[in-house]
Amino acid sequence: MSESGDPVGLPCPACSPGEETVHEVLRPGGQATVRCTDCDHTYKTEIPDEETVDLTIVVSQDGESFTTRMDVPADTYVATGEEFVVDTDDALMQVRVTGIEVGPEQRVEEADIEDVETLWTRAVDNVAVAVTLHPKDGTADQTRSLRVNVPGDYEFTVDETAEFGEEEFTVEGLQIREDAPEYRHEKLDHPGDFAYAKDLKRVYARDESLTAWSAW
């Protein structure tokens, strides 16, 4: 049911009787009071309930996954790479669509939401990024790995130094995830190249930590 202040699409009897315009709900109810935002005409009308689909959503985060269900508008069209907010019992999560299942072992890149059986997603609001570090002298057999937890929109930039607690490193290369949109290459290694944490499969960097190799 619509609430006061909600926007709804309705044909306006004053300025657009044959086409929907955006209306603001002033007073909800069986005969709701609404105002057309195009012409400010205010009147009473019945707001039809939006048809929804009960969608199964699998959310992957840090190597683990869970399944939830959510009502979504039936007229929605979905494609891999798109992002939306999942309302779970514990929290609201920003996720990216990584797979669309329309039948047993049948996946597509895009589909009408009514045809979707399961939507596979990955959490992107907060992510753990894998970082491969090598020492300043370039000794290959002394590389080490770590994971840093950052917001999904955190930017890693080639030739810039990043600090996380006692860890400090200079970014030398960025490996892009397959589900990341709008990047020129799968690996970025030119000074100034950057990528968001949620789009990264791995960061390659030069270790700048003072205590990084104290054990060697």
PDB file of C-alpha atoms in Angstrom:
ATOM      1  CA  MET A   1       0.000   0.000   0.000  1.00  0.00           C
ATOM      2  CA  SER A   2       1.216   3.479  -0.875  1.00  0.00           C
ATOM      3  CA  GLU A   3       2.109   5.846   1.968  1.00  0.00           C
ATOM      4  CA  SER A   4       2.048   9.605   2.288  1.00  0.00           C
ATOM      5  CA  GLY A   5       4.817  11.172   0.194  1.00  0.00           C
ATOM      6  CA  ASP A   6       5.239   8.139  -2.085  1.00  0.00           C
ATOM      7  CA  PRO A   7       5.545   8.788  -5.849  1.00  0.00           C
ATOM      8  CA  VAL A   8       3.111   6.841  -8.064  1.00  0.00           C
ATOM      9  CA  GLY A   9       2.456   6.740 -11.796  1.00  0.00           C
ATOM     10  CA  LEU A  10      -1.126   7.677 -12.717  1.00  0.00           C
ATOM     11  CA  PRO A  11      -2.918   9.295 -15.661  1.00  0.00           C
ATOM     12  CA  CYS A  12      -3.822  12.858 -14.651  1.00  0.00           C
ATOM     13  CA  PRO A  13      -7.438  13.835 -15.546  1.00  0.00           C
ATOM     14  CA  ALA A  14      -6.378  17.469 -15.906  1.00  0.00           C
ATOM     15  CA  CYS A  15      -3.213  17.402 -18.011  1.00  0.00           C
ATOM     16  CA  SER A  16      -2.554  13.805 -19.147  1.00  0.00           C
ATOM     17  CA  PRO A  17      -5.635  11.548 -19.161  1.00  0.00           C
ATOM     18  CA  GLY A  18      -4.083   9.125 -21.672  1.00  0.00           C
ATOM     19  CA  GLU A  19      -0.601   8.803 -20.214  1.00  0.00           C
ATOM     20  CA  GLU A  20       0.832   8.313 -16.748  1.00  0.00           C
ATOM     21  CA  THR A  21       2.631  11.131 -14.946  1.00  0.00           C
ATOM     22  CA  VAL A  22       4.345  11.164 -11.569  1.00  0.00           C
ATOM     23  CA  HIS A  23       1.965  11.879  -8.693  1.00  0.00           C
ATOM     24  CA  GLU A  24       2.653  12.464  -5.009  1.00  0.00           C
ATOM     25  CA  VAL A  25       0.459  10.674  -2.490  1.00  0.00           C
ATOM     26  CA  LEU A  26      -0.874  13.306  -0.081  1.00  0.00           C
ATOM     27  CA  ARG A  27      -3.235  11.069   1.880  1.00  0.00           C
ATOM     28  CA  PRO A  28      -3.267   7.274   1.448  1.00  0.00           C
ATOM     29  CA  GLY A  29      -6.381   5.133   1.694  1.00  0.00           C
ATOM     30  CA  GLY A  30      -9.031   3.443  -0.431  1.00  0.00           C
ATOM     31  CA  GLN A  31      -9.682   6.764  -2.179  1.00  0.00           C
ATOM     32  CA  ALA A  32      -6.246   8.343  -1.904  1.00  0.00           C
ATOM     33  CA  THR A  33      -5.605  12.054  -2.300  1.00  0.00           C
ATOM     34  CA  VAL A  34      -2.854  12.613  -4.884  1.00  0.00           C
ATOM     35  CA  ARG A  35      -1.209  15.566  -6.600  1.00  0.00           C
ATOM     36  CA  CYS A  36       0.097  15.577 -10.168  1.00  0.00           C
ATOM     37  CA  THR A  37       3.681  16.877 -10.125  1.00  0.00           C
ATOM     38  CA  ASP A  38       3.328  18.187 -13.703  1.00  0.00           C
ATOM     39  CA  CYS A  39       0.319  20.467 -13.236  1.00  0.00           C
ATOM     40  CA  ASP A  40      -0.292  20.418  -9.434  1.00  0.00           C
ATOM     41  CA  HIS A  41      -3.857  19.129  -9.920  1.00  0.00           C
ATOM     42  CA  THR A  42      -5.041  17.508  -6.682  1.00  0.00           C
ATOM     43  CA  TYR A  43      -7.798  14.922  -6.630  1.00  0.00           C
ATOM     44  CA  LYS A  44      -8.980  11.642  -5.111  1.00  0.00           C
ATOM     45  CA  THR A  45      -8.471   8.308  -6.848  1.00  0.00           C
ATOM     46  CA  GLU A  46      -7.904   4.625  -6.177  1.00  0.00           C
ATOM     47  CA  ILE A  47      -4.269   3.591  -6.479  1.00  0.00           C
ATOM     48  CA  PRO A  48      -3.963   0.084  -7.989  1.00  0.00           C
ATOM     49  CA  ASP A  49      -1.749  -2.352  -6.105  1.00  0.00           C
ATOM     50  CA  GLU A  50       1.558  -2.984  -7.866  1.00  0.00           C
ATOM     51  CA  GLU A  51       1.922  -6.531  -9.152  1.00  0.00           C
ATOM     52  CA  THR A  52       5.000  -8.207  -7.685  1.00  0.00           C
ATOM     53  CA  VAL A  53       6.980 -11.430  -8.055  1.00  0.00           C
ATOM     54  CA  ASP A  54       8.410 -13.455  -5.155  1.00  0.00           C
ATOM     55  CA  LEU A  55      12.033 -13.779  -6.268  1.00  0.00           C
ATOM     56  CA  THR A  56      14.685 -16.169  -4.944  1.00  0.00           C
ATOM     57  CA  ILE A  57      18.036 -14.390  -4.548  1.00  0.00           C
ATOM     58  CA  VAL A  58      21.380 -16.005  -3.718  1.00  0.00           C
ATOM     59  CA  VAL A  59      23.858 -13.538  -2.205  1.00  0.00           C
ATOM     60  CA  SER A  60      27.595 -14.316  -2.177  1.00  0.00           C
ATOM     61  CA  GLN A  61      29.896 -12.479   0.233  1.00  0.00           C
ATOM     62  CA  ASP A  62      33.518 -13.240   1.144  1.00  0.00           C
ATOM     63  CA  GLY A  63      33.379 -16.832  -0.092  1.00  0.00           C
ATOM     64  CA  GLU A  64      30.104 -17.660   1.635  1.00  0.00           C
ATOM     65  CA  SER A  65      26.543 -17.412   0.361  1.00  0.00           C
ATOM     66  CA  PHE A  66      22.987 -17.350   1.638  1.00  0.00           C
ATOM     67  CA  THR A  67      19.547 -17.428   0.040  1.00  0.00           C
ATOM     68  CA  THR A  68      16.781 -14.913   0.624  1.00  0.00           C
ATOM     69  CA  ARG A  69      13.478 -13.992  -0.992  1.00  0.00           C
ATOM     70  CA  MET A  70      12.160 -10.583  -1.961  1.00  0.00           C
ATOM     71  CA  ASP A  71       9.067  -9.154  -3.663  1.00  0.00           C
ATOM     72  CA  VAL A  72      10.026  -7.163  -6.768  1.00  0.00           C
ATOM     73  CA  PRO A  73       7.850  -5.370  -9.355  1.00  0.00           C
ATOM     74  CA  ALA A  74       6.593  -7.845 -11.962  1.00  0.00           C
ATOM     75  CA  ASP A  75       7.395  -5.499 -14.856  1.00  0.00           C
ATOM     76  CA  THR A  76      11.120  -5.403 -13.983  1.00  0.00           C
ATOM     77  CA  TYR A  77      13.803  -6.331 -16.542  1.00  0.00           C
ATOM     78  CA  VAL A  78      17.128  -7.576 -15.149  1.00  0.00           C
ATOM     79  CA  ALA A  79      20.603  -8.032 -16.652  1.00  0.00           C
ATOM     80  CA  THR A  80      23.946  -9.280 -15.344  1.00  0.00           C
ATOM     81  CA  GLY A  81      26.123  -6.498 -13.987  1.00  0.00           C
ATOM     82  CA  GLU A  82      23.192  -4.480 -12.657  1.00  0.00           C
ATOM     83  CA  GLU A  83      23.133  -3.506  -8.992  1.00  0.00           C
ATOM     84  CA  PHE A  84      20.238  -3.210  -6.557  1.00  0.00           C
ATOM     85  CA  VAL A  85      19.487  -3.285  -2.830  1.00  0.00           C
ATOM     86  CA  VAL A  86      18.448  -6.558  -1.171  1.00  0.00           C
ATOM     87  CA  ASP A  87      16.377  -6.230   1.989  1.00  0.00           C
ATOM     88  CA  THR A  88      17.398  -9.154   4.239  1.00  0.00           C
ATOM     89  CA  ASP A  89      16.351  -9.965   7.803  1.00  0.00           C
ATOM     90  CA  ASP A  90      19.682  -8.654   9.089  1.00  0.00           C
ATOM     91  CA  ALA A  91      20.493  -5.686   6.846  1.00  0.00           C
ATOM     92  CA  LEU A  92      20.111  -3.845   3.576  1.00  0.00           C
ATOM     93  CA  MET A  93      22.813  -4.952   1.122  1.00  0.00           C
ATOM     94  CA  GLN A  94      23.925  -3.527  -2.201  1.00  0.00           C
ATOM     95  CA  VAL A  95      24.454  -6.449  -4.599  1.00  0.00           C
ATOM     96  CA  ARG A  96      25.477  -6.997  -8.224  1.00  0.00           C
ATOM     97  CA  VAL A  97      23.764  -9.523 -10.478  1.00  0.00           C
ATOM     98  CA  THR A  98      26.240 -12.243 -11.503  1.00  0.00           C
ATOM     99  CA  GLY A  99      23.868 -14.884 -12.872  1.00  0.00           C
ATOM    100  CA  ILE A 100      20.259 -15.193 -14.024  1.00  0.00           C
ATOM    101  CA  GLU A 101      18.742 -18.665 -13.859  1.00  0.00           C
ATOM    102  CA  VAL A 102      15.553 -19.139 -15.881  1.00  0.00           C
ATOM    103  CA  GLY A 103      15.446 -22.945 -15.705  1.00  0.00           C
ATOM    104  CA  PRO A 104      17.383 -25.948 -14.379  1.00  0.00           C
ATOM    105  CA  GLU A 105      21.038 -25.251 -15.242  1.00  0.00           C
ATOM    106  CA  GLN A 106      19.870 -22.646 -17.766  1.00  0.00           C
ATOM    107  CA  ARG A 107      21.411 -19.204 -17.349  1.00  0.00           C
ATOM    108  CA  VAL A 108      21.022 -16.080 -19.474  1.00  0.00           C
ATOM    109  CA  GLU A 109      22.538 -12.602 -19.511  1.00  0.00           C
ATOM    110  CA  GLU A 110      19.193 -10.779 -19.247  1.00  0.00           C
ATOM    111  CA  ALA A 111      15.525 -11.597 -18.750  1.00  0.00           C
ATOM    112  CA  ASP A 112      12.105 -10.372 -17.663  1.00  0.00           C
ATOM    113  CA  ILE A 113      11.871 -10.821 -13.911  1.00  0.00           C
ATOM    114  CA  GLU A 114       8.761 -12.984 -14.304  1.00  0.00           C
ATOM    115  CA  ASP A 115      10.888 -15.571 -16.167  1.00  0.00           C
ATOM    116  CA  VAL A 116      13.602 -15.725 -13.498  1.00  0.00           C
ATOM    117  CA  GLU A 117      13.761 -18.703 -11.127  1.00  0.00           C
ATOM    118  CA  THR A 118      16.872 -17.660  -9.210  1.00  0.00           C
ATOM    119  CA  LEU A 119      18.963 -14.499  -9.231  1.00  0.00           C
ATOM    120  CA  TRP A 120      22.636 -14.997  -8.330  1.00  0.00           C
ATOM    121  CA  THR A 121      24.340 -11.964  -6.856  1.00  0.00           C
ATOM    122  CA  ARG A 122      27.482 -10.739  -5.083  1.00  0.00           C
ATOM    123  CA  ALA A 123      27.537  -8.215  -2.238  1.00  0.00           C
ATOM    124  CA  VAL A 124      29.360  -5.041  -3.327  1.00  0.00           C
ATOM    125  CA  ASP A 125      28.711  -2.491  -0.578  1.00  0.00           C
ATOM    126  CA  ASN A 126      31.567  -3.887   1.545  1.00  0.00           C
ATOM    127  CA  VAL A 127      34.146  -6.231   0.029  1.00  0.00           C
ATOM    128  CA  ALA A 128      37.365  -8.092   0.847  1.00  0.00           C
ATOM    129  CA  VAL A 129      40.062  -7.443  -1.769  1.00  0.00           C
ATOM    130  CA  ALA A 130      42.944  -9.901  -2.296  1.00  0.00           C
ATOM    131  CA  VAL A 131      46.359  -8.202  -2.462  1.00  0.00           C
ATOM    132  CA  THR A 132      49.589  -9.848  -3.639  1.00  0.00           C
ATOM    133  CA  LEU A 133      52.678  -8.082  -2.277  1.00  0.00           C
ATOM    134  CA  HIS A 134      56.290  -8.432  -3.316  1.00  0.00           C
ATOM    135  CA  PRO A 135      59.244  -6.855  -1.474  1.00  0.00           C
ATOM    136  CA  LYS A 136      60.927  -3.686  -2.679  1.00  0.00           C
ATOM    137  CA  ASP A 137      63.954  -5.588  -3.991  1.00  0.00           C
ATOM    138  CA  GLY A 138      61.707  -7.623  -6.312  1.00  0.00           C
ATOM    139  CA  THR A 139      62.517 -11.033  -4.823  1.00  0.00           C
ATOM    140  CA  ALA A 140      59.781 -13.184  -6.356  1.00  0.00           C
ATOM    141  CA  ASP A 141      59.989 -16.082  -3.899  1.00  0.00           C
ATOM    142  CA  GLN A 142      59.241 -13.775  -0.973  1.00  0.00           C
ATOM    143  CA  THR A 143      55.850 -12.546  -2.121  1.00  0.00           C
ATOM    144  CA  ARG A 144      52.978 -12.706   0.346  1.00  0.00           C
ATOM    145  CA  SER A 145      49.227 -12.214   0.238  1.00  0.00           C
ATOM    146  CA  LEU A 146      46.693 -10.429   2.394  1.00  0.00           C
ATOM    147  CA  ARG A 147      43.066  -9.326   2.234  1.00  0.00           C
ATOM    148  CA  VAL A 148      41.823  -5.828   2.989  1.00  0.00           C
ATOM    149  CA  ASN A 149      38.211  -5.034   3.858  1.00  0.00           C
ATOM    150  CA  VAL A 150      36.968  -1.806   2.306  1.00  0.00           C
ATOM    151  CA  PRO A 151      33.761  -0.169   1.046  1.00  0.00           C
ATOM    152  CA  GLY A 152      32.854  -1.304  -2.462  1.00  0.00           C
ATOM    153  CA  ASP A 153      33.424   2.168  -3.919  1.00  0.00           C
ATOM    154  CA  TYR A 154      36.948   2.499  -2.473  1.00  0.00           C
ATOM    155  CA  GLU A 155      39.373   3.397  -5.295  1.00  0.00           C
ATOM    156  CA  PHE A 156      42.712   1.637  -5.861  1.00  0.00           C
ATOM    157  CA  THR A 157      45.008   3.604  -8.196  1.00  0.00           C
ATOM    158  CA  VAL A 158      48.170   2.403  -9.934  1.00  0.00           C
ATOM    159  CA  ASP A 159      51.319   4.127  -8.586  1.00  0.00           C
ATOM    160  CA  GLU A 160      49.522   5.363  -5.460  1.00  0.00           C
ATOM    161  CA  THR A 161      50.329   4.157  -1.953  1.00  0.00           C
ATOM    162  CA  ALA A 162      47.603   2.723   0.283  1.00  0.00           C
ATOM    163  CA  GLU A 163      47.719   2.194   4.059  1.00  0.00           C
ATOM    164  CA  PHE A 164      45.652  -0.273   6.082  1.00  0.00           C
ATOM    165  CA  GLY A 165      46.744  -0.374   9.712  1.00  0.00           C
ATOM    166  CA  GLU A 166      50.355  -1.576   9.729  1.00  0.00           C
ATOM    167  CA  GLU A 167      50.194  -2.536   6.067  1.00  0.00           C
ATOM    168  CA  GLU A 168      51.433  -0.089   3.440  1.00  0.00           C
ATOM    169  CA  PHE A 169      51.878  -0.800  -0.262  1.00  0.00           C
ATOM    170  CA  THR A 170      52.162   0.897  -3.645  1.00  0.00           C
ATOM    171  CA  VAL A 171      49.732  -0.369  -6.263  1.00  0.00           C
ATOM    172  CA  GLU A 172      51.375  -1.715  -9.438  1.00  0.00           C
ATOM    173  CA  GLY A 173      48.541  -3.622 -11.139  1.00  0.00           C
ATOM    174  CA  LEU A 174      44.813  -4.189 -10.906  1.00  0.00           C
ATOM    175  CA  GLN A 175      43.085  -7.376 -12.065  1.00  0.00           C
ATOM    176  CA  ILE A 176      39.429  -6.717 -12.952  1.00  0.00           C
ATOM    177  CA  ARG A 177      36.609  -9.151 -12.183  1.00  0.00           C
ATOM    178  CA  GLU A 178      34.662 -10.689 -15.057  1.00  0.00           C
ATOM    179  CA  ASP A 179      31.378  -9.172 -13.812  1.00  0.00           C
ATOM    180  CA  ALA A 180      32.789  -5.630 -13.649  1.00  0.00           C
ATOM    181  CA  PRO A 181      31.355  -3.246 -16.266  1.00  0.00           C
ATOM    182  CA  GLU A 182      33.016  -0.562 -18.373  1.00  0.00           C
ATOM    183  CA  TYR A 183      36.748  -1.238 -18.009  1.00  0.00           C
ATOM    184  CA  ARG A 184      39.085  -1.107 -21.010  1.00  0.00           C
ATOM    185  CA  HIS A 185      41.145  -4.156 -20.060  1.00  0.00           C
ATOM    186  CA  GLU A 186      41.088  -7.087 -17.649  1.00  0.00           C
ATOM    187  CA  LYS A 187      44.335  -5.824 -16.095  1.00  0.00           C
ATOM    188  CA  LEU A 188      45.291  -2.189 -15.503  1.00  0.00           C
ATOM    189  CA  ASP A 189      48.941  -1.286 -14.919  1.00  0.00           C
ATOM    190  CA  HIS A 190      49.502   2.252 -16.191  1.00  0.00           C
ATOM    191  CA  PRO A 191      50.088   5.090 -13.711  1.00  0.00           C
ATOM    192  CA  GLY A 192      46.770   6.720 -12.878  1.00  0.00           C
ATOM    193  CA  ASP A 193      44.664   3.688 -13.836  1.00  0.00           C
ATOM    194  CA  PHE A 194      42.115   3.034 -11.107  1.00  0.00           C
ATOM    195  CA  ALA A 195      39.293   0.662 -10.250  1.00  0.00           C
ATOM    196  CA  TYR A 196      36.698   0.354  -7.522  1.00  0.00           C
ATOM    197  CA  ALA A 197      37.237  -2.318  -4.885  1.00  0.00           C
ATOM    198  CA  LYS A 198      33.978  -4.061  -5.811  1.00  0.00           C
ATOM    199  CA  ASP A 199      35.295  -4.540  -9.364  1.00  0.00           C
ATOM    200  CA  LEU A 200      38.644  -6.078  -8.389  1.00  0.00           C
ATOM    201  CA  LYS A 201      39.689  -9.703  -8.410  1.00  0.00           C
ATOM    202  CA  ARG A 202      43.204  -8.929  -7.143  1.00  0.00           C
ATOM    203  CA  VAL A 203      45.596  -6.052  -6.496  1.00  0.00           C
ATOM    204  CA  TYR A 204      49.325  -6.450  -7.234  1.00  0.00           C
ATOM    205  CA  ALA A 205      51.563  -4.152  -5.222  1.00  0.00           C
ATOM    206  CA  ARG A 206      55.041  -3.342  -3.904  1.00  0.00           C
ATOM    207  CA  ASP A 207      55.300  -3.796  -0.147  1.00  0.00           C
ATOM    208  CA  GLU A 208      56.171  -0.583   1.699  1.00  0.00           C
ATOM    209  CA  SER A 209      55.582  -1.931   5.235  1.00  0.00           C
ATOM    210  CA  LEU A 210      58.626  -1.428   7.485  1.00  0.00           C
ATOM    211  CA  THR A 211      58.120  -4.758   9.280  1.00  0.00           C
ATOM    212  CA  ALA A 212      56.931  -6.753   6.278  1.00  0.00           C
ATOM    213  CA  TRP A 213      60.055  -8.893   5.912  1.00  0.00           C
ATOM    214  CA  SER A 214      61.368  -8.939   9.451  1.00  0.00           C
ATOM    215  CA  ALA A 215      60.882 -12.717   9.600  1.00  0.00           C
ATOM    216  CA  TRP A 216      63.190 -13.417   6.653  1.00  0.00           C
TER     217      TRP A 216
END
